[in-house]
Amino acid sequence: MEKGTLVEFRIHGERRLAVVARPEGKKHWILVDDQGNSHTVHPRQITYEVGGTTYRPADIPSFYEEIQPYLDPASLEIAWEILIEEGETVDPTGMALLLFSEETPAQCYASHLLLCNDKLYFKQKGDRYEPRPPNQVAEIKHQQEVEQQREQETQLFWQRVEQCLGGEVVEWQGSDRARLDALERFALYGEEASHTGPALETLSSLNRPQTPGASFQLLVDLGIWSLHENLSLWRSQIPTQFPAKVLDVAQYYLESPQPDPDQDRRFDLTHLKVYTIDDESTREIDDGVSLEFLEDGTQKIWVHIADPTRLIQPGDELDLEARRRTTSVYLPTGMIPMFPSELATGPMSLVQGKICCALSFGVVLNEDGSVKDYSIHTSIIKPTYRLTYDDVDEMLHLGIKAEPEIEILGKFAKLRQQWRSSQGAISIYMPESMIKVDGDEVIVKLLDDSLSRQMVAEMMILTGEVAARYGQEHNLALPYRSQPQPELPPEEELLQLPAGAVRACALRRYMPRSEVSLTPARHASLALETYTQVTSPIRRYSDLLAHFQIKAHLRGEEPAFSVEQMQEMVMSLGPAVKEASKVERETNRYWSLEYLRRQADEVWEAILLRWLREDSNLGLVMLEELGLELPMRFNRDIALGDRFEVKVTHSDPRQDVIQFQEIIGPATEPAV
């Protein structure tokens, strides 16, 4: 190269123009740019020589100005169309002649820049450029358009975020979903979440910490989530919405009542008084009780269970959806039903004053409370009274003469309880709480072990025993529920514990989990040789399975499901039920802590139930007015069963943290 040659060279990946000053050693050259800076470069760094004349460094700015009119990338498309048709390659000089009909130094260099920067029409091969095939150009164009659209959508997303954070109402677009989903995943799973990049980028762009908590707060600030969003439910596989096709089927059944396959076989029990007994808020009424006075003076107990299977066929949309859900989920904020609510609270329920289909269990007891005789029928009934537990408690205490059936049913329930106790039943009563969220109000109510609740529970247990006996006698594949015999500590050891909640809490820890299988077996705590659940077919899929099987046998048909099918379904129900229980437990825990957070000035009566870690004075206490069991750390000696007063000093339901302060006389001792 001669002194004064204008060349293009690369430095740190950037293209620069400079003028050759002199050689440096055997291989290098000294170049001077338009700022007067010297650069020592190897010939490999020089990517283009501008021919035609010599230049001074001061000429470089004007040369830049001279090439600007020629730097239109769109002009390459015309050249590409010509060259692809002719199948020829081109160099910058040839491209200048093709594009500008001249080949001045400025035009040639402009062509060089166009070709170097082009990623669409040409690819470099040595010193020349080859036109890309049309299909390749079309694919690259598509990719560029997609990327351009993505960038545009990203910019619009940022605009909507800023508008929303500024208080404006925005409508999120489908293109926003990927970033919002990433924020949700990060808030839910933290570092274990997949594809957290968009979430971290979003938080960083807003100068927020790149933490799951910050992601949660941003979703709240954007109105995507509420402050009390149920993260436990989000982490689960529990569906919260019904598919459109399931809702369509439900609507069709509501508008077009289906013929009853058992219509000609149903036992007419509409002459009986039927009492449905539930909490006031219950809308799915799936059981009722009656008492029949027979001619020989015998009193017959009837338990009527809602018959949703009259609307369902095994394997249809409703059945498969219920199977997928497995159970209704009861949360303080509301219920997630197993069936669409319009069906569950309508034609599936035992509605007061309406003729309803049921599966009815008639039972005559022996004098000791054991089952003397029983029968099972598909039936029609007409629920007479829709009662709450409080209503029935009042009737039992006052002995309402107009409803002697309630008093007699109460006596039968007590007789059953005594009989089961004689058979080795293990009764553990621990106070329970019912937590409800109504708008912005959190309500915690202690559920008493009232006579009405005991009566209903005994009637349902009796029904489960009778259903299981029927299944066992007729060799039906049912989801039988059993419980291994617990290995309890010596009675002397239990008697050393304070009676009541402390002793019950200790017993509870020894009780093994119940098991479900197709083989009848003893249920230890109920003291029944065989047992199954059939009383909540609107709420539990295992109960629905039992209904399918029993009703098929009553019709003289083959079982609705084979042994193999039942085995597969019973095995699949366990994990889903466990997950639902976990969500219910964690959600109740959240709202109990939120309730206590709002009651910071309240003083609560508490009792120490057991030690969680006695060496560090961490115990499990129960707030007796609420039935809530929570951890507490003590700074003094205390014994199981001791009662004391506490106040909440800190409660963070989102972090599942609560701290108490024990009230000791006029002074206070902090506790955690």
XYZ file of C-alpha atoms in Angstrom:
672
model
C 0.000 0.000 0.000
C 1.117 3.513 -0.738
C 1.211 6.387 1.667
C -2.091 8.288 1.522
C -4.235 5.234 0.725
C -7.604 5.421 2.464
C -8.403 2.069 4.114
C -11.070 0.531 6.299
C -9.830 -1.449 9.307
C -11.412 -3.142 12.319
C -10.641 -2.246 15.876
C -12.602 -3.823 18.744
C -15.147 -5.069 16.195
C -15.809 -1.577 14.833
C -15.197 -0.454 11.243
C -13.021 2.655 11.001
C -11.466 4.680 8.151
C -7.851 5.842 8.284
C -5.061 6.922 5.968
C -1.867 4.890 5.502
C 1.100 6.813 6.927
C 3.987 4.361 6.724
C 5.007 0.756 7.208
C 5.904 -0.439 10.683
C 8.423 -3.258 10.729
C 8.027 -6.074 8.233
C 4.283 -6.649 8.424
C 2.449 -3.786 10.166
C 1.280 -0.398 9.023
C 0.807 2.883 10.805
C -2.609 4.414 10.053
C -3.880 7.855 11.057
C -7.595 8.488 11.561
C -9.561 11.727 11.212
C -8.806 12.616 14.849
C -5.066 12.392 14.230
C -4.759 9.164 16.249
C -2.194 6.629 15.082
C -3.002 2.910 14.868
C -0.550 0.081 14.317
C -2.401 -2.626 12.394
C -1.682 -5.956 10.779
C -2.766 -6.377 7.137
C -5.409 -8.887 8.344
C -7.157 -6.037 10.134
C -7.516 -4.051 6.903
C -10.857 -4.939 5.304
C -11.084 -2.513 2.353
C -8.883 -0.180 0.299
C -10.480 2.889 -1.236
C -8.864 3.310 -4.641
C -8.678 6.151 -7.126
C -6.619 8.788 -5.327
C -4.662 9.589 -2.171
C -6.160 11.097 0.969
C -5.225 13.045 4.017
C -6.750 12.278 7.449
C -8.579 15.600 7.202
C -10.390 14.318 4.082
C -12.103 11.473 5.927
C -15.155 13.463 7.237
C -15.971 14.766 3.779
C -15.603 11.238 2.364
C -18.127 10.030 4.936
C -20.524 12.742 3.771
C -19.985 11.767 0.150
C -21.005 8.125 0.674
C -24.167 8.829 2.708
C -26.584 9.257 -0.245
C -25.696 5.751 -1.468
C -26.287 3.856 1.805
C -29.871 2.727 1.178
C -30.201 -0.996 2.072
C -33.456 -1.218 0.119
C -31.511 -0.776 -3.119
C -29.948 -4.211 -2.595
C -33.261 -5.954 -3.289
C -33.237 -4.834 -6.935
C -29.625 -5.955 -7.381
C -30.466 -9.304 -5.713
C -33.378 -9.921 -8.081
C -31.129 -9.299 -11.072
C -28.225 -11.388 -9.828
C -30.339 -14.315 -8.599
C -31.911 -14.562 -12.030
C -28.510 -14.543 -13.702
C -26.905 -16.760 -11.039
C -23.874 -14.459 -10.710
C -21.735 -13.293 -7.797
C -20.633 -9.689 -7.334
C -17.912 -7.593 -5.712
C -18.323 -4.019 -4.348
C -17.167 -2.490 -7.653
C -19.633 -4.563 -9.636
C -22.383 -3.723 -7.181
C -21.623 0.008 -7.521
C -21.931 -0.261 -11.291
C -25.192 -2.211 -10.920
C -26.720 0.148 -8.364
C -25.379 3.535 -9.433
C -24.199 2.988 -13.008
C -20.813 4.367 -11.876
C -17.930 3.128 -9.828
C -16.481 6.161 -8.043
C -14.440 5.492 -4.874
C -17.363 6.683 -2.750
C -19.888 4.520 -4.616
C -17.651 1.448 -4.420
C -17.101 1.900 -0.703
C -20.821 2.475 -0.153
C -21.486 -0.786 -2.012
C -18.915 -2.506 0.192
C -20.710 -1.264 3.328
C -24.110 -2.313 1.977
C -22.863 -5.812 1.231
C -20.984 -6.180 4.530
C -23.958 -5.108 6.616
C -26.538 -7.050 4.639
C -27.904 -10.135 6.402
C -30.747 -10.768 4.012
C -29.884 -10.912 0.317
C -26.159 -11.741 0.048
C -23.557 -13.884 1.774
C -19.814 -13.368 1.412
C -17.666 -15.901 -0.365
C -14.040 -14.791 -0.382
C -13.835 -11.318 -1.973
C -17.215 -11.653 -3.659
C -20.833 -11.882 -2.589
C -23.324 -14.536 -3.616
C -27.094 -13.903 -3.735
C -29.025 -16.110 -1.281
C -31.689 -18.511 -2.638
C -35.246 -17.071 -2.634
C -36.523 -19.533 -0.010
C -33.681 -18.569 2.308
C -34.391 -14.865 1.811
C -38.074 -15.478 2.572
C -37.202 -17.326 5.801
C -34.792 -14.601 6.936
C -37.418 -11.965 6.166
C -39.916 -13.855 8.271
C -37.476 -14.094 11.157
C -36.708 -10.385 10.925
C -40.404 -9.552 10.902
C -40.993 -11.744 13.927
C -38.124 -10.114 15.775
C -39.345 -6.657 14.794
C -42.830 -7.512 16.010
C -41.389 -8.869 19.241
C -39.452 -5.678 19.842
C -42.539 -3.617 19.121
C -44.634 -5.731 21.490
C -41.959 -5.356 24.164
C -42.036 -1.592 23.860
C -45.820 -1.565 24.063
C -45.634 -3.841 27.120
C -43.342 -1.363 28.865
C -45.766 1.429 27.995
C -48.681 -0.497 29.515
C -46.663 -1.286 32.648
C -45.786 2.364 33.161
C -49.392 3.402 32.521
C -50.698 0.820 34.966
C -48.211 1.752 37.671
C -49.220 5.361 37.053
C -52.807 4.563 37.934
C -54.279 4.146 34.465
C -56.543 1.256 33.519
C -54.882 -0.889 30.873
C -55.963 -3.916 28.895
C -53.265 -6.567 28.835
C -52.623 -8.158 25.473
C -51.907 -11.740 24.532
C -48.351 -10.725 23.688
C -47.859 -9.630 27.323
C -48.647 -13.088 28.632
C -45.113 -14.495 28.348
C -43.629 -11.779 30.575
C -46.526 -11.860 33.027
C -46.326 -15.658 33.198
C -42.594 -15.410 33.914
C -43.311 -12.996 36.786
C -45.914 -15.405 38.157
C -43.577 -18.402 37.943
C -40.793 -16.480 39.677
C -43.156 -15.301 42.428
C -44.376 -18.863 42.950
C -41.193 -20.928 42.681
C -38.284 -18.500 43.038
C -34.972 -19.849 41.790
C -36.590 -23.191 40.973
C -38.823 -21.557 38.369
C -38.162 -22.184 34.686
C -37.508 -19.387 32.164
C -37.042 -16.619 34.724
C -35.157 -14.372 32.255
C -38.150 -12.197 31.255
C -39.131 -11.778 34.922
C -35.629 -10.737 35.981
C -35.393 -8.351 33.009
C -38.757 -6.789 33.884
C -37.830 -6.304 37.545
C -34.420 -4.901 36.618
C -35.917 -2.468 34.117
C -38.219 -1.150 36.843
C -35.332 -0.875 39.319
C -36.944 -3.448 41.600
C -35.118 -6.218 43.479
C -34.807 -9.429 41.502
C -36.540 -11.506 44.170
C -39.719 -13.629 44.267
C -41.207 -11.192 46.777
C -40.607 -8.253 44.446
C -42.149 -10.212 41.590
C -45.233 -10.889 43.728
C -45.500 -7.213 44.685
C -45.200 -6.095 41.063
C -48.053 -8.421 40.079
C -50.114 -6.888 42.886
C -49.188 -3.345 41.795
C -50.200 -4.199 38.234
C -53.552 -5.532 39.386
C -52.762 -9.014 38.041
C -52.868 -10.550 41.522
C -54.584 -9.458 44.702
C -52.703 -8.711 47.898
C -54.019 -11.994 49.297
C -53.485 -14.083 46.171
C -53.624 -17.790 47.000
C -50.131 -18.935 46.025
C -50.738 -22.409 47.427
C -53.627 -22.840 45.002
C -51.509 -21.476 42.139
C -48.772 -24.012 42.890
C -51.237 -26.880 42.815
C -52.724 -28.704 39.859
C -56.265 -27.963 41.050
C -58.362 -26.529 38.199
C -60.310 -23.420 39.178
C -62.368 -23.105 35.997
C -64.500 -25.631 34.149
C -63.810 -26.276 30.455
C -66.377 -24.770 28.114
C -67.551 -28.190 26.936
C -68.305 -29.251 30.537
C -70.274 -26.056 31.139
C -72.165 -26.677 27.897
C -73.162 -30.157 29.083
C -74.236 -28.764 32.458
C -76.339 -26.093 30.773
C -77.927 -28.680 28.506
C -78.916 -30.821 31.508
C -80.372 -27.762 33.226
C -82.449 -26.838 30.199
C -83.323 -30.379 29.110
C -83.992 -32.708 32.079
C -82.695 -36.176 31.292
C -84.760 -39.378 31.636
C -84.052 -41.232 34.889
C -82.639 -44.721 34.142
C -83.969 -45.918 37.545
C -87.385 -44.299 37.270
C -89.321 -47.586 37.336
C -87.304 -48.965 40.250
C -87.294 -46.013 42.618
C -88.746 -46.575 46.066
C -91.273 -43.837 46.875
C -90.313 -42.362 50.237
C -91.980 -39.003 49.765
C -94.242 -39.724 52.733
C -91.294 -39.478 55.133
C -90.153 -36.298 56.828
C -86.661 -35.627 55.510
C -84.310 -33.368 57.469
C -81.236 -31.970 55.735
C -78.746 -30.622 58.309
C -75.740 -28.520 57.313
C -73.931 -25.288 58.033
C -75.912 -22.247 57.007
C -73.500 -21.465 54.170
C -73.705 -24.956 52.602
C -75.281 -24.977 49.161
C -74.540 -28.535 48.008
C -77.043 -30.531 50.048
C -76.047 -34.149 49.628
C -77.594 -35.938 52.639
C -80.767 -36.029 54.678
C -82.162 -38.204 57.494
C -85.596 -39.624 58.270
C -87.254 -41.871 60.809
C -89.951 -44.360 59.867
C -92.331 -45.923 62.398
C -93.160 -49.452 61.208
C -96.420 -51.242 61.991
C -94.774 -53.610 64.469
C -93.466 -50.648 66.478
C -89.965 -50.857 65.060
C -88.231 -47.575 64.304
C -86.257 -47.505 61.074
C -83.503 -45.013 60.340
C -83.294 -43.683 56.792
C -80.296 -41.845 55.435
C -80.893 -40.345 52.002
C -77.907 -39.456 49.838
C -78.109 -37.236 46.762
C -78.015 -39.208 43.510
C -75.890 -37.252 40.995
C -75.159 -40.402 38.979
C -78.665 -40.228 37.493
C -77.312 -37.314 35.414
C -73.952 -38.891 34.646
C -72.714 -41.788 32.584
C -69.325 -43.372 33.356
C -66.782 -41.805 31.031
C -68.889 -38.811 29.937
C -67.748 -35.186 30.174
C -69.107 -34.624 33.687
C -67.710 -37.886 35.018
C -64.235 -37.309 33.555
C -64.131 -33.740 34.863
C -65.180 -34.868 38.355
C -62.557 -37.616 38.188
C -59.924 -35.040 37.253
C -60.917 -32.798 40.166
C -61.389 -35.700 42.608
C -62.917 -33.537 45.331
C -64.489 -30.187 46.051
C -61.980 -27.858 47.696
C -63.175 -25.741 50.606
C -61.294 -22.495 51.135
C -62.052 -19.474 53.333
C -62.583 -17.429 50.177
C -65.048 -19.896 48.672
C -65.430 -23.394 47.325
C -63.965 -24.925 44.183
C -66.652 -27.484 43.295
C -66.245 -30.927 41.778
C -69.273 -30.306 39.548
C -70.464 -27.044 37.981
C -72.292 -25.141 40.729
C -75.555 -24.823 38.807
C -75.834 -28.616 38.764
C -74.339 -29.272 42.198
C -76.670 -26.880 44.008
C -79.636 -27.575 41.704
C -80.756 -30.931 40.278
C -77.992 -32.861 42.056
C -78.859 -31.551 45.548
C -81.602 -32.496 47.990
C -83.583 -29.284 47.693
C -86.216 -28.511 50.291
C -89.787 -28.921 49.058
C -88.842 -30.541 45.747
C -89.119 -34.145 44.611
C -85.521 -35.389 44.541
C -83.827 -38.577 43.445
C -81.737 -40.244 46.132
C -79.893 -43.381 47.135
C -81.582 -44.257 50.428
C -80.227 -46.516 53.178
C -82.774 -47.965 55.576
C -81.374 -49.371 58.831
C -82.867 -51.092 61.845
C -80.616 -51.265 64.888
C -80.340 -53.850 67.600
C -80.779 -52.762 71.189
C -77.005 -52.469 71.590
C -76.669 -50.189 68.548
C -75.333 -52.735 66.081
C -76.987 -53.161 62.684
C -79.868 -55.655 62.778
C -81.150 -55.198 59.261
C -80.635 -52.854 56.356
C -81.673 -52.222 52.758
C -80.520 -49.899 49.991
C -82.824 -48.386 47.382
C -82.781 -45.869 44.608
C -85.611 -43.637 45.773
C -87.559 -40.427 45.452
C -87.891 -38.188 48.492
C -89.200 -34.735 49.281
C -86.900 -32.905 51.737
C -89.137 -31.356 54.381
C -86.829 -29.165 56.430
C -83.580 -27.408 55.599
C -81.990 -27.145 59.056
C -78.711 -25.811 60.392
C -76.734 -27.454 63.163
C -77.831 -24.658 65.488
C -81.473 -25.377 64.649
C -81.091 -29.057 65.506
C -79.159 -28.321 68.711
C -82.002 -26.106 69.846
C -84.553 -28.818 69.009
C -82.541 -31.464 70.876
C -82.115 -29.288 73.948
C -85.735 -28.139 74.054
C -87.247 -31.479 73.035
C -89.581 -30.061 70.373
C -92.703 -32.238 70.547
C -93.764 -31.474 66.970
C -90.586 -33.131 65.676
C -90.105 -36.270 67.787
C -88.066 -37.793 64.935
C -85.149 -35.470 65.709
C -85.020 -36.521 69.359
C -85.226 -40.227 68.472
C -82.518 -39.886 65.810
C -80.374 -38.178 68.429
C -80.852 -41.125 70.790
C -79.989 -43.588 68.011
C -76.833 -41.603 67.284
C -75.822 -41.810 70.953
C -76.583 -45.538 70.951
C -74.369 -46.011 67.881
C -71.583 -44.045 69.498
C -71.775 -46.210 72.617
C -71.762 -49.390 70.534
C -68.717 -48.299 68.540
C -66.942 -47.400 71.780
C -67.655 -50.905 73.067
C -66.029 -52.243 69.907
C -62.848 -50.239 70.500
C -63.554 -46.948 68.700
C -60.984 -44.248 69.382
C -62.658 -40.872 69.705
C -60.375 -37.861 69.535
C -61.970 -34.446 69.891
C -59.901 -31.399 69.106
C -61.531 -27.969 68.760
C -61.758 -26.916 65.134
C -62.175 -23.519 63.562
C -64.068 -22.444 60.480
C -62.464 -19.532 58.652
C -64.455 -17.447 56.192
C -63.496 -14.405 54.151
C -66.434 -12.150 53.350
C -65.290 -9.229 51.247
C -62.540 -7.620 53.317
C -63.679 -9.238 56.560
C -62.013 -12.349 57.996
C -64.191 -14.412 60.320
C -62.873 -17.199 62.558
C -65.547 -19.293 64.257
C -64.957 -22.094 66.748
C -66.940 -25.213 65.813
C -68.432 -26.899 68.871
C -68.687 -30.661 69.112
C -72.435 -30.218 69.404
C -75.103 -32.890 69.666
C -76.315 -32.087 66.148
C -72.866 -32.541 64.625
C -72.386 -35.787 66.549
C -75.783 -37.002 65.350
C -75.088 -36.261 61.688
C -71.590 -37.758 61.938
C -72.950 -41.000 63.436
C -75.624 -41.266 60.748
C -73.006 -40.851 58.028
C -70.703 -43.429 59.649
C -73.643 -45.830 59.888
C -74.353 -45.326 56.179
C -70.719 -46.021 55.331
C -70.806 -49.242 57.318
C -74.010 -50.409 55.617
C -72.727 -49.553 52.116
C -69.486 -51.441 52.763
C -71.348 -54.476 54.132
C -73.490 -54.497 51.001
C -70.385 -54.308 48.832
C -68.656 -57.068 50.782
C -71.701 -59.369 50.713
C -72.079 -58.971 46.961
C -68.358 -58.943 46.164
C -68.431 -55.419 44.711
C -65.270 -53.497 43.885
C -65.716 -50.410 46.071
C -63.212 -47.901 47.459
C -63.167 -49.403 50.972
C -61.566 -47.235 53.621
C -59.592 -48.846 56.439
C -57.182 -47.820 59.171
C -54.480 -49.951 60.795
C -54.701 -50.439 64.547
C -52.589 -47.728 66.198
C -49.858 -48.621 68.682
C -50.948 -46.415 71.552
C -48.762 -45.691 74.574
C -49.632 -47.353 77.885
C -52.778 -45.985 79.494
C -50.803 -44.893 82.576
C -48.633 -42.702 80.316
C -51.673 -41.104 78.694
C -53.343 -40.502 82.052
C -50.311 -38.500 83.157
C -51.195 -35.939 80.495
C -53.844 -33.296 81.262
C -57.279 -34.411 80.104
C -58.870 -32.677 77.156
C -56.975 -31.058 74.278
C -53.467 -32.041 75.488
C -54.314 -35.726 75.756
C -56.268 -35.651 72.484
C -53.315 -33.964 70.757
C -50.998 -36.720 71.991
C -53.401 -39.447 70.823
C -53.750 -37.811 67.437
C -50.048 -38.258 66.782
C -50.318 -42.034 67.179
C -53.132 -42.446 64.677
C -52.004 -43.972 61.356
C -53.387 -42.633 58.098
C -56.467 -44.284 56.696
C -56.034 -46.352 53.555
C -58.246 -46.930 50.514
C -58.304 -50.217 48.626
C -60.723 -52.624 46.958
C -60.371 -55.066 49.843
C -62.632 -54.578 52.904
C -60.661 -54.255 56.137
C -61.160 -52.983 59.662
C -61.218 -49.255 60.350
C -59.558 -49.004 63.750
C -60.679 -45.598 65.009
C -64.286 -46.121 63.831
C -64.242 -49.719 65.182
C -65.953 -51.036 62.058
C -64.987 -54.267 60.336
C -65.734 -52.728 56.949
C -66.377 -49.162 55.854
C -66.640 -46.975 52.763
C -67.657 -43.386 52.126
C -70.855 -42.836 50.139
C -72.447 -39.767 51.726
C -70.857 -36.978 49.636
C -71.114 -37.964 45.959
C -71.413 -34.309 44.904
C -68.179 -33.469 46.691
C -65.983 -36.600 46.629
C -65.298 -38.697 43.559
C -64.614 -41.840 45.616
C -68.198 -41.605 46.939
C -69.440 -41.182 43.375
C -67.586 -44.361 42.369
C -69.317 -46.276 45.147
C -72.691 -44.979 43.910
C -71.965 -46.121 40.352
C -71.077 -49.617 41.563
C -73.930 -50.045 44.052
C -76.607 -48.696 41.697
C -75.459 -50.990 38.878
C -75.802 -53.959 41.212
C -79.252 -52.812 42.383
C -80.338 -52.794 38.728
C -78.982 -56.291 38.257
C -76.337 -55.052 35.811
C -72.621 -55.601 35.532
C -70.524 -53.167 37.634
C -70.034 -49.759 36.069
C -66.271 -50.213 36.434
C -64.177 -53.376 36.356
C -61.839 -54.340 39.178
C -58.882 -53.180 37.087
C -60.502 -49.812 36.323
C -61.433 -49.305 39.973
C -57.916 -50.163 41.088
C -56.421 -47.642 38.685
C -58.832 -44.900 39.730
C -58.476 -45.541 43.458
C -54.693 -45.300 43.129
C -54.945 -42.033 41.208
C -57.341 -40.429 43.710
C -54.898 -40.444 46.614
C -52.382 -37.837 45.377
C -55.147 -35.477 44.200
C -56.985 -35.675 47.536
C -53.694 -35.112 49.358
C -52.963 -32.050 47.231
C -56.433 -30.620 47.884
C -55.976 -31.155 51.635
C -52.610 -29.396 51.491
C -54.086 -26.375 49.714
C -56.962 -26.228 52.203
C -54.567 -26.474 55.152
C -52.139 -23.850 53.854
C -54.922 -21.457 52.863
C -56.581 -21.748 56.275
C -53.207 -21.148 57.858
C -52.673 -18.003 55.761
C -56.031 -16.513 56.688
C -55.688 -17.436 60.352
C -52.407 -15.481 60.469
C -54.022 -12.622 58.562
C -56.890 -12.609 61.063
C -54.454 -12.475 63.985
C -52.427 -9.768 62.251
C -55.551 -7.620 62.194
C -56.280 -8.367 65.868
C -52.956 -7.153 67.212
C -54.546 -5.526 70.284
C -56.488 -8.633 71.333
C -55.432 -10.800 74.263
C -56.006 -14.517 73.666
C -56.356 -17.424 76.073
C -53.869 -20.141 75.100
C -52.889 -23.628 76.219
C -49.635 -25.519 75.596
C -50.547 -28.693 73.695
C -47.144 -30.285 73.132
C -43.507 -29.534 72.542
C -42.242 -29.121 68.995
C -38.616 -28.744 70.162
C -38.468 -28.865 73.926
C -34.703 -28.216 73.996
C -35.324 -24.769 72.471
C -38.639 -24.129 74.262
C -40.644 -24.229 71.040
C -44.152 -25.506 71.666
C -47.480 -25.917 69.912
C -50.154 -23.796 71.521
C -53.864 -23.518 70.888
C -55.807 -20.280 71.072
C -58.842 -21.744 72.797
C -61.355 -19.109 71.668
C -60.463 -19.747 68.016
C -59.375 -23.385 67.888
C -56.145 -22.353 66.130
C -52.924 -24.310 66.716
C -49.725 -22.297 66.272
C -46.037 -22.472 67.284
C -44.707 -20.327 70.131
C -41.327 -20.034 71.810
C -41.189 -19.563 75.578
C -38.687 -17.760 77.757
C -39.761 -19.460 80.979
C -40.486 -22.914 82.357
C -43.948 -24.113 81.428
C -45.742 -27.449 81.517
C -48.073 -29.159 79.059
C -51.652 -28.078 79.710
C -50.674 -24.749 81.282
C -52.948 -21.879 80.309
C -51.753 -18.331 79.745
C -52.587 -15.148 77.857
C -50.828 -13.934 74.713
C -50.848 -11.063 72.253
C -49.618 -11.127 68.677
C -46.498 -8.995 68.232
C -45.842 -9.890 64.590
C -47.752 -11.823 61.962
C -46.739 -12.194 58.328
C -49.091 -14.622 56.578
C -47.162 -14.423 53.315
C -43.966 -15.592 55.034
C -45.914 -17.935 57.375
C -44.446 -16.258 60.452
C -46.150 -15.391 63.724
C -44.714 -14.169 67.014
C -46.468 -13.903 70.367
C -45.895 -12.011 73.572
C -47.000 -13.722 76.737
C -48.953 -11.583 79.182
C -47.770 -12.270 82.724
C -49.537 -10.123 85.283
C -48.814 -6.417 84.888
C -45.515 -7.103 83.126
C -44.798 -8.873 79.884
C -42.257 -11.420 78.776
C -41.555 -11.581 75.049
C -42.139 -14.883 73.307
C -41.695 -15.854 69.685
